[in-house]
PDB file of C-alpha atoms in Angstrom:
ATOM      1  CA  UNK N   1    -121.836 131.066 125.054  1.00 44.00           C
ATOM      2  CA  UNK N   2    -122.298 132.538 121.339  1.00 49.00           C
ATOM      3  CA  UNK N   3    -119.246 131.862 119.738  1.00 51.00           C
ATOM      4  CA  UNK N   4    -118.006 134.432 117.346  1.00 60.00           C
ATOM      5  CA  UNK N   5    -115.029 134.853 115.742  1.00 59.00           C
ATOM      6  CA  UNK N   6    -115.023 138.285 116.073  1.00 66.00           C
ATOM      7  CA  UNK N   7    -116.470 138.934 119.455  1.00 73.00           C
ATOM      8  CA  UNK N   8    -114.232 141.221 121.569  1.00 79.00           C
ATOM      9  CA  UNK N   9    -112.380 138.814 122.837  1.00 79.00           C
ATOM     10  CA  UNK N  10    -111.114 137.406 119.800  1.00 78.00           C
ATOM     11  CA  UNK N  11    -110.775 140.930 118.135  1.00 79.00           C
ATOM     12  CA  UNK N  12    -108.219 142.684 121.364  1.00 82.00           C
ATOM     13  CA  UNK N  13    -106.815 139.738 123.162  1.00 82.00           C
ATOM     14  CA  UNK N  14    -105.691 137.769 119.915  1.00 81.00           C
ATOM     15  CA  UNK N  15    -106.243 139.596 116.427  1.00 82.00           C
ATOM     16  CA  UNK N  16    -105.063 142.987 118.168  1.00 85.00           C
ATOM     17  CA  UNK N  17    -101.910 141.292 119.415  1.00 87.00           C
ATOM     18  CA  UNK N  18    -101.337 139.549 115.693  1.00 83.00           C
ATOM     19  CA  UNK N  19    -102.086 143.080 114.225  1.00 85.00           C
ATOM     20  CA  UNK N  20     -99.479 144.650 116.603  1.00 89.00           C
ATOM     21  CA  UNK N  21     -96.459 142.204 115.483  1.00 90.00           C
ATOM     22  CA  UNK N  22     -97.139 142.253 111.842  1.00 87.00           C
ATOM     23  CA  UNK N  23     -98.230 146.024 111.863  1.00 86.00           C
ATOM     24  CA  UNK N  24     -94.323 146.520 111.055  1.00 89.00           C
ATOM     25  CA  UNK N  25     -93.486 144.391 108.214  1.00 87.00           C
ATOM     26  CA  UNK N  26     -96.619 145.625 106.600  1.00 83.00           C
ATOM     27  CA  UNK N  27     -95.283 149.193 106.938  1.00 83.00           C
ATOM     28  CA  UNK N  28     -91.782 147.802 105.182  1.00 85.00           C
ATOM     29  CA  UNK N  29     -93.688 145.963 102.597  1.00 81.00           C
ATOM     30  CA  UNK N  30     -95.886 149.537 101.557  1.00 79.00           C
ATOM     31  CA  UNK N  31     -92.629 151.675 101.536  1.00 79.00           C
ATOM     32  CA  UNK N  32     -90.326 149.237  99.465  1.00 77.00           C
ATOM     33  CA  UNK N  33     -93.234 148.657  97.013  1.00 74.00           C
ATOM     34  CA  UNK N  34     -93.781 152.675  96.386  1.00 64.00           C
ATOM     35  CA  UNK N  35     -96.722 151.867  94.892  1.00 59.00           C
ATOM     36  CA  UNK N  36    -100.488 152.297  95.106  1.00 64.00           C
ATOM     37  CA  UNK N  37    -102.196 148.864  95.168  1.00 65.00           C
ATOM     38  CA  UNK N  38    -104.963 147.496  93.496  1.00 69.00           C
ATOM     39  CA  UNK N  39    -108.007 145.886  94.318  1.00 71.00           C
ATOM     40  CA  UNK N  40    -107.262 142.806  94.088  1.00 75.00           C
ATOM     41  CA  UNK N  41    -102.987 143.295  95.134  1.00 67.00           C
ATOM     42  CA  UNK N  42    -105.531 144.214  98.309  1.00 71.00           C
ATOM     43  CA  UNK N  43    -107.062 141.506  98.706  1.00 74.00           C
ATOM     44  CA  UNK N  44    -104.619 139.374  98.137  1.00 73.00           C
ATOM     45  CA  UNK N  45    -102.007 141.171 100.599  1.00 71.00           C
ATOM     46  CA  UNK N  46    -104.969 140.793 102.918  1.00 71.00           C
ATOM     47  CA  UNK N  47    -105.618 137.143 102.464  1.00 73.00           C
ATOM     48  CA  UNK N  48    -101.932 136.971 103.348  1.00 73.00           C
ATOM     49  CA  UNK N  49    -102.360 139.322 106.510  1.00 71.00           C
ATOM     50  CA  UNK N  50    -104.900 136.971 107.600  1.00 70.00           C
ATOM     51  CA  UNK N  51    -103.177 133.659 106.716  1.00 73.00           C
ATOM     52  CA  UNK N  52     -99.962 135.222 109.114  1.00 72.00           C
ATOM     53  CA  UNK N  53    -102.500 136.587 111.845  1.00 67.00           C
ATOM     54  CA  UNK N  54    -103.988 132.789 112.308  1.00 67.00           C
ATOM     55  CA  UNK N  55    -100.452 131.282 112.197  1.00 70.00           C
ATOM     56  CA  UNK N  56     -99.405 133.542 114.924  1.00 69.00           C
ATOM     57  CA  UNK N  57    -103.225 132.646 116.869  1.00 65.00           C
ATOM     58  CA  UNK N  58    -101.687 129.326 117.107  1.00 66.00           C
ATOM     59  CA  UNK N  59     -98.810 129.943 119.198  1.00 66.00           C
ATOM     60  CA  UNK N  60    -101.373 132.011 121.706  1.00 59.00           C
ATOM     61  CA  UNK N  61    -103.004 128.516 122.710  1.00 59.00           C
ATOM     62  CA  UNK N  62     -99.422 126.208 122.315  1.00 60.00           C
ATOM     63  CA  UNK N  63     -98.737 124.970 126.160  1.00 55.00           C
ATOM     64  CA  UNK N  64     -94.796 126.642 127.200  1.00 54.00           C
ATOM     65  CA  UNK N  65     -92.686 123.914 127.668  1.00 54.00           C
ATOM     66  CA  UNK N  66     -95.889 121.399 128.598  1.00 52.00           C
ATOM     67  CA  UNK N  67     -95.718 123.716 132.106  1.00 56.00           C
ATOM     68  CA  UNK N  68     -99.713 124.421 133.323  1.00 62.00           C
ATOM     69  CA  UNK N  69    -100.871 128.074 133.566  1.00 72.00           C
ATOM     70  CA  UNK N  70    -100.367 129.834 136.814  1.00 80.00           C
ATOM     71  CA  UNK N  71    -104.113 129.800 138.285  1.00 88.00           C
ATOM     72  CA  UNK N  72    -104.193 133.525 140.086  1.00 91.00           C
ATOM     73  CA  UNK N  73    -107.666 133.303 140.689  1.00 91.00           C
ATOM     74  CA  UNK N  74    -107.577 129.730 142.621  1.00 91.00           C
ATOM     75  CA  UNK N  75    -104.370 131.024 144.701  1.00 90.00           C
ATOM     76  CA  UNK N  76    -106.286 134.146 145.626  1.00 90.00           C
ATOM     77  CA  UNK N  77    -108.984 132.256 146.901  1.00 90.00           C
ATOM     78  CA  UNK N  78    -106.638 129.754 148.960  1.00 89.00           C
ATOM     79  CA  UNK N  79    -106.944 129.881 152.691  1.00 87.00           C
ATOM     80  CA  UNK N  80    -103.010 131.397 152.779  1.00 83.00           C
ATOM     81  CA  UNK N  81    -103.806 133.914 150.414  1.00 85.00           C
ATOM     82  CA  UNK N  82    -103.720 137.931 150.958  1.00 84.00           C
ATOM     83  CA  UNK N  83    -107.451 137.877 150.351  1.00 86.00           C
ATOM     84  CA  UNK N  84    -109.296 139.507 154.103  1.00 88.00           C
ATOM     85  CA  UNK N  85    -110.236 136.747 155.891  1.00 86.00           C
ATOM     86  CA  UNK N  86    -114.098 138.274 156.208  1.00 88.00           C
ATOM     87  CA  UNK N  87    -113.602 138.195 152.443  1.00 90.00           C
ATOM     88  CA  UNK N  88    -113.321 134.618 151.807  1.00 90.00           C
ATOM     89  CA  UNK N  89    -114.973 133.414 154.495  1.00 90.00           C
ATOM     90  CA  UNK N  90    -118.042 135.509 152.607  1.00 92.00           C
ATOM     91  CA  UNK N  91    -117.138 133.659 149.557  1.00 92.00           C
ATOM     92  CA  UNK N  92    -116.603 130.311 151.456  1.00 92.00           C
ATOM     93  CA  UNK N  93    -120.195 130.669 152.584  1.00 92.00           C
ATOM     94  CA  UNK N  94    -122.209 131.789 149.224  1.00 92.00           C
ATOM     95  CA  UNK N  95    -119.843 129.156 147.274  1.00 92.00           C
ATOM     96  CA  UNK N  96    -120.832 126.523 149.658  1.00 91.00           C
ATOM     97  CA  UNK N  97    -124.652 127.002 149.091  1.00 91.00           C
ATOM     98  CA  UNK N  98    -123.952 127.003 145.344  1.00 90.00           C
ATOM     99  CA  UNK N  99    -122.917 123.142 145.240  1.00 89.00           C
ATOM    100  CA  UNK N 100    -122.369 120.366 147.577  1.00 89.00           C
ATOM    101  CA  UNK N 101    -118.904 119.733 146.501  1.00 90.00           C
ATOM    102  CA  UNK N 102    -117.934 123.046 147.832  1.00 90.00           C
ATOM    103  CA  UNK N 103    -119.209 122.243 151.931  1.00 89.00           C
ATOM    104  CA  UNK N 104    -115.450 121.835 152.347  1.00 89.00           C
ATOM    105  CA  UNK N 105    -114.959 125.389 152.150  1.00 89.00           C
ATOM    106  CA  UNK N 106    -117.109 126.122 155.758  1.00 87.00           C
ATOM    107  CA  UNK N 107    -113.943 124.378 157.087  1.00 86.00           C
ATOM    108  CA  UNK N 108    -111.414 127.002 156.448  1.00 86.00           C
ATOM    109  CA  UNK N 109    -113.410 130.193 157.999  1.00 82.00           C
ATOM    110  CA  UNK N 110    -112.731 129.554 161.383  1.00 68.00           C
ATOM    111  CA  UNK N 111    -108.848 130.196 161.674  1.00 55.00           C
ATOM    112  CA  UNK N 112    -108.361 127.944 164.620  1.00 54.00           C
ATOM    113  CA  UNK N 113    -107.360 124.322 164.039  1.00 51.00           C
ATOM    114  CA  UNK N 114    -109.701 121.483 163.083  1.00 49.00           C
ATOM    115  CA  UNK N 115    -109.489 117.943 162.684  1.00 45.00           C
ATOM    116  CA  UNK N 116    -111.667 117.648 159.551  1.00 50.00           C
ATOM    117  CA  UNK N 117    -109.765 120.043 157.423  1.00 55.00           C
ATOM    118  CA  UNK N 118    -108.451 118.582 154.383  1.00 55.00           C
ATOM    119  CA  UNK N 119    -105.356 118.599 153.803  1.00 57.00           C
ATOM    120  CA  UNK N 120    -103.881 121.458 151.344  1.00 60.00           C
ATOM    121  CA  UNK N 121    -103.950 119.841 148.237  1.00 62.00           C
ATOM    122  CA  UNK N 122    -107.300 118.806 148.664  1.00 82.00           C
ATOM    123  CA  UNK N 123    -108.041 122.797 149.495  1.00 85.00           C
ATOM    124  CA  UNK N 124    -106.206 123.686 146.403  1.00 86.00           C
ATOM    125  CA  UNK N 125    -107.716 121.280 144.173  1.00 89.00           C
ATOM    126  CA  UNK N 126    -110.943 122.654 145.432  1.00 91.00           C
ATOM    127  CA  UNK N 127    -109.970 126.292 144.635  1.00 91.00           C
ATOM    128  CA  UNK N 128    -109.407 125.682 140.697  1.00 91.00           C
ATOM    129  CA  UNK N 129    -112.179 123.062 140.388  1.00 93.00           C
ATOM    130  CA  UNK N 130    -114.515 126.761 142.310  1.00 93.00           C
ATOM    131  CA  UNK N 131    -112.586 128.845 139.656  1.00 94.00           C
ATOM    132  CA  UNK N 132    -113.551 126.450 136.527  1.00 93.00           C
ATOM    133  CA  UNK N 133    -117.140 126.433 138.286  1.00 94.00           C
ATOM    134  CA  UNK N 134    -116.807 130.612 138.239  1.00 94.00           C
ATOM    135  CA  UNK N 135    -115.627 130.927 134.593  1.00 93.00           C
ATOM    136  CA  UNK N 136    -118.487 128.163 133.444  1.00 92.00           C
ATOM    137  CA  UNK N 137    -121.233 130.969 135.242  1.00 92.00           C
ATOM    138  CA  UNK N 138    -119.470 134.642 133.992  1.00 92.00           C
ATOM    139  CA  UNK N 139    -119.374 134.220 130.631  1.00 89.00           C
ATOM    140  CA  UNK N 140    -122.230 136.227 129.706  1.00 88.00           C
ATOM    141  CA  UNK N 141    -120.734 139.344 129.179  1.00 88.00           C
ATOM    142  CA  UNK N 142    -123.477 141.576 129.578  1.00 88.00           C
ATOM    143  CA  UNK N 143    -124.446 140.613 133.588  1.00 90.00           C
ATOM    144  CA  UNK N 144    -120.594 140.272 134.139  1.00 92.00           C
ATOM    145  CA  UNK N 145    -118.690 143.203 132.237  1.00 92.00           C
ATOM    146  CA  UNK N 146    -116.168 143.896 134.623  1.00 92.00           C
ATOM    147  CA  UNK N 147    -115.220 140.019 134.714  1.00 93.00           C
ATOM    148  CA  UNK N 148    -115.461 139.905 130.858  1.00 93.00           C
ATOM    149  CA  UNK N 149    -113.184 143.098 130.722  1.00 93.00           C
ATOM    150  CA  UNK N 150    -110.702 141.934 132.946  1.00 94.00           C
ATOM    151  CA  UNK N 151    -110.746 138.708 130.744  1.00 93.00           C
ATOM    152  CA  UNK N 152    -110.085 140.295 127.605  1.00 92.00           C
ATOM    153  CA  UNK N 153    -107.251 142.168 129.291  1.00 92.00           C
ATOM    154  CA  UNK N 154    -105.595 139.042 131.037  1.00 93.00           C
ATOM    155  CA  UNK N 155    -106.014 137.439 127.419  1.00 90.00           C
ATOM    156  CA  UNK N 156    -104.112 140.092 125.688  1.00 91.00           C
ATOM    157  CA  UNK N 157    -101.237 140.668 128.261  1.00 92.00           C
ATOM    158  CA  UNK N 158    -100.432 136.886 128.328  1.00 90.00           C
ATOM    159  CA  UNK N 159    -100.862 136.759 124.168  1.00 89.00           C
ATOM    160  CA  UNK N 160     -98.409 139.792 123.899  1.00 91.00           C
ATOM    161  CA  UNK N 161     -95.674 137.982 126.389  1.00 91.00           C
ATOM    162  CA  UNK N 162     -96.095 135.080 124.413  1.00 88.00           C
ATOM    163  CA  UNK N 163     -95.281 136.263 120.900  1.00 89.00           C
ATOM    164  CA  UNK N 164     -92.583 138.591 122.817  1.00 92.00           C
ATOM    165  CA  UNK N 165     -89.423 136.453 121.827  1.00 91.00           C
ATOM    166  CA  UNK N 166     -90.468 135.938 118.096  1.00 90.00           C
ATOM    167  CA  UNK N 167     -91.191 139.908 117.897  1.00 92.00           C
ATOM    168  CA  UNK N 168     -88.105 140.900 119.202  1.00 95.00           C
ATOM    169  CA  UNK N 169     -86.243 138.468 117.148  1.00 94.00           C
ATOM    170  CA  UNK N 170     -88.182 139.591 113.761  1.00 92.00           C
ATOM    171  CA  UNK N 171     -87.644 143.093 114.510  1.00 94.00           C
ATOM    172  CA  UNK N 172     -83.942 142.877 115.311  1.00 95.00           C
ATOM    173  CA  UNK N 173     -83.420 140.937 112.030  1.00 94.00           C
ATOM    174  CA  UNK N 174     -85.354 144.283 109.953  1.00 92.00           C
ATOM    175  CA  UNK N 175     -82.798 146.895 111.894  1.00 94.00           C
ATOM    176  CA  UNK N 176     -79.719 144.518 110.715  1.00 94.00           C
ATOM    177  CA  UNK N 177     -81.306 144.874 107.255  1.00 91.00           C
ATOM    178  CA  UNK N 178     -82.574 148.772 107.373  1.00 89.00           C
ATOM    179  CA  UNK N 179     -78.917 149.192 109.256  1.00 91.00           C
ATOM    180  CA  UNK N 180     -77.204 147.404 106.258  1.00 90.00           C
ATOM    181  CA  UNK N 181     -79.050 148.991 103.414  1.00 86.00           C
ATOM    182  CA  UNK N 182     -79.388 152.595 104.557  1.00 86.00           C
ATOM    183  CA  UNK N 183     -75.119 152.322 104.891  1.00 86.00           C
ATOM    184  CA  UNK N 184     -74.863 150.665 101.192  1.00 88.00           C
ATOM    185  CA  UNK N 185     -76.966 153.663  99.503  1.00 85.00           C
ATOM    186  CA  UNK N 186     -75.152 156.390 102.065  1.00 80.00           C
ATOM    187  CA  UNK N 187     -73.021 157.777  99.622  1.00 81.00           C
ATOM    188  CA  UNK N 188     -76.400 158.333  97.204  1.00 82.00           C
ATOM    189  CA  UNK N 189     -78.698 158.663 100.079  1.00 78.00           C
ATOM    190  CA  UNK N 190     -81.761 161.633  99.763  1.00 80.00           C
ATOM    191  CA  UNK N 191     -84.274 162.359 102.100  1.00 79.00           C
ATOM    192  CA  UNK N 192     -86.640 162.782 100.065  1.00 75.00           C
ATOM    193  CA  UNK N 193     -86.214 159.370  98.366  1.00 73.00           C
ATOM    194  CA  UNK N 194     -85.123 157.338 101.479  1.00 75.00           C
ATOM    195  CA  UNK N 195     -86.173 158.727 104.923  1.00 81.00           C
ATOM    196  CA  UNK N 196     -89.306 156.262 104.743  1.00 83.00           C
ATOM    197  CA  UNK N 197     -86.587 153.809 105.161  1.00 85.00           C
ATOM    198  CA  UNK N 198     -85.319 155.544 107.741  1.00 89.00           C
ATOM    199  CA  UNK N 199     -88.718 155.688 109.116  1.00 89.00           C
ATOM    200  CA  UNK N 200     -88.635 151.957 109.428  1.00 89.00           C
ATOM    201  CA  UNK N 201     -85.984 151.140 111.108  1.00 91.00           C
ATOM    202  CA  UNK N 202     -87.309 153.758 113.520  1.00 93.00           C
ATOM    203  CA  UNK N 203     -90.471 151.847 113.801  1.00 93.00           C
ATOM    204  CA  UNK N 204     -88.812 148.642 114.291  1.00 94.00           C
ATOM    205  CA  UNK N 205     -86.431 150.208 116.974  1.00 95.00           C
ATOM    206  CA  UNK N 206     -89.306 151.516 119.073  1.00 94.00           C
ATOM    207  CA  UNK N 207     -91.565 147.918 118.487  1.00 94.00           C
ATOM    208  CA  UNK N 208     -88.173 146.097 119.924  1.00 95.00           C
ATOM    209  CA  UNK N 209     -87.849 148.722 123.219  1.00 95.00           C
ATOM    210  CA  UNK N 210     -91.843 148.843 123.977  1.00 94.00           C
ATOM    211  CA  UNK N 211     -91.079 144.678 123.786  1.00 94.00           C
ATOM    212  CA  UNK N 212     -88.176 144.665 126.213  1.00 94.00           C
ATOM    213  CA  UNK N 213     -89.513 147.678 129.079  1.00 93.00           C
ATOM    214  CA  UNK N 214     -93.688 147.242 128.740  1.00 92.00           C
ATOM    215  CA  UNK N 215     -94.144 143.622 128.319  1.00 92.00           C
ATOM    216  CA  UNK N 216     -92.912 141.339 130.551  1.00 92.00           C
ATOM    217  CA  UNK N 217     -93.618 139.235 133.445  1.00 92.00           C
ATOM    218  CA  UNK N 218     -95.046 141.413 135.833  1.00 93.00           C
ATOM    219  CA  UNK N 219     -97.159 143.075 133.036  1.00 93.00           C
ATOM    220  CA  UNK N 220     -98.763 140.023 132.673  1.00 92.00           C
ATOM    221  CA  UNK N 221     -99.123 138.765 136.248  1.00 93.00           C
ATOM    222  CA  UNK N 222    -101.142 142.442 137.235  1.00 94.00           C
ATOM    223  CA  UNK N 223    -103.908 141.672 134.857  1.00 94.00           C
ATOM    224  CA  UNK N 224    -103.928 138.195 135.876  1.00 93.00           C
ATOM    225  CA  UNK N 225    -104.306 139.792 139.382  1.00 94.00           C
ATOM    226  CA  UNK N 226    -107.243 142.038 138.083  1.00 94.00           C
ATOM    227  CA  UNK N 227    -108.901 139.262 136.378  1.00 95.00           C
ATOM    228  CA  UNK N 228    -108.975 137.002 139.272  1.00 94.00           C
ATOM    229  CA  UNK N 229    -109.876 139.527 141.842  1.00 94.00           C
ATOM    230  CA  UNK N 230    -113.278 140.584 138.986  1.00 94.00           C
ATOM    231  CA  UNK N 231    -114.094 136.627 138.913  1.00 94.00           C
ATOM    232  CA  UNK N 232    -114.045 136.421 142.489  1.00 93.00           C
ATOM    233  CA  UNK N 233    -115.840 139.741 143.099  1.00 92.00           C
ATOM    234  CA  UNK N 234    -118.842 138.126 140.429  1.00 92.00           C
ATOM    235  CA  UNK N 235    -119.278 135.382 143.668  1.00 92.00           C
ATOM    236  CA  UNK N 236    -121.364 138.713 145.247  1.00 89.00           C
ATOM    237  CA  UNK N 237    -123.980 138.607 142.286  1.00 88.00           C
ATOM    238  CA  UNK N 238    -124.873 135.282 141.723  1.00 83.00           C
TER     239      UNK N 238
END
């Protein structure tokens, strides 16, 4: 795979959700200013953009309390999973003339019991070691679009979640401020001369409820689902 660092997925599922969280501040930093910047006040607020955008990349990759991602695609493809049963045994099939280590699959299409079926962890173990196999073969994102799509969207939904508490946090600490300010100049207070401030905290107010209603859990779990069911769908057109 070409790595760039400014591919798509680099650009919406990390420097889009960086953008998002510092978007804000930015916005506070222009209206306290009141000023028209230079070239190189530019370049050197952008440096720092940058330099705050990377710090927050960081946290995207940082393992939550050492616990292992929730593979969607690998439960999906489980024999106990939702998936139609002339579904996976399709997929059983194809994956099992892809690679040896994947015969044990044949085992599971017949629902009736059989002696040589491993036992579940073995099955499970199977289904992420198929789903690293699947991810190693999609990547090029021109044959599989719809898998590199649903990637990108997976990406961004858990990188949003994941910089959720710090936004929130961030944000609440700006209203205090805006809240504080706005009531120490209300006596002298103009439209005019202070409704960008007002603005703000506005902003900040409406960053902290999209936060707590749009991004959560679930949010991220439904593109995981759409992901998974894409990379499992791609088994069809190898």
């Amino acid at each position: 795979m070409n790595l760039n660092l400014f591919d798509a997925y680099n650009l919406r599922a990390r420097f889009c959700v960086s953008i998002f969280y510092v978007a804000p501040f930015i916005f506070d930093i222009i209206c306290f200013t009141h000023k028209t910047f230079s070239v190189t006040e530019s370049i050197i607020l952008s440096v720092i953009f940058v330099v705050i955008c990377q710090a927050l990349l960081g946290i995207h990759r940082t393992p939550v309390n050492k616990q292992s991602r929730k593979n969607t695609a690998a439960e999906l493809l489980a024999p106990s999973s939702s998936l139609p049963a002339g579904v996976r045994a399709r997929y059983y099939r194809k994956l099992a003339s892809f690679e040896p280590e994947f015969q044990p699959l044949l085992n599971y299409i017949n629902p009736e019991p059989q002696v040589n079926k491993a036992p579940s962890t073995d099955i499970g173990k199977l289904c992420i070691d198929v789903i690293s196999w699947l991810r190693a073969k999609t990547r090029d994102p021109e044959m599989f679009r719809l898998v590199y799509e649903e990637n990108i969207n997976y990406g961004y939904a858990r990188n949003m979640l994941r910089l959720k508490p710090i936004g929130i946090g961030a944000n609440w600490l700006f209203v205090a401020f805006f809240c504080i300010y706005l009531g120490s100049i209300s006596s002298t207070f103009t439209w005019g001369e202070h409704g960008l401030y007002c603005l703000c905290l506005i902003i900040h107010l409406i960053t902290i409820l999209y936060l707590r209603w749009a991004i959560d859990v679930s949010f991220v779990d439904a593109a995981a689902t759409r992901y998974a069911h894409a990379l499992l769908e791609a088994i069809d057109i190898l």
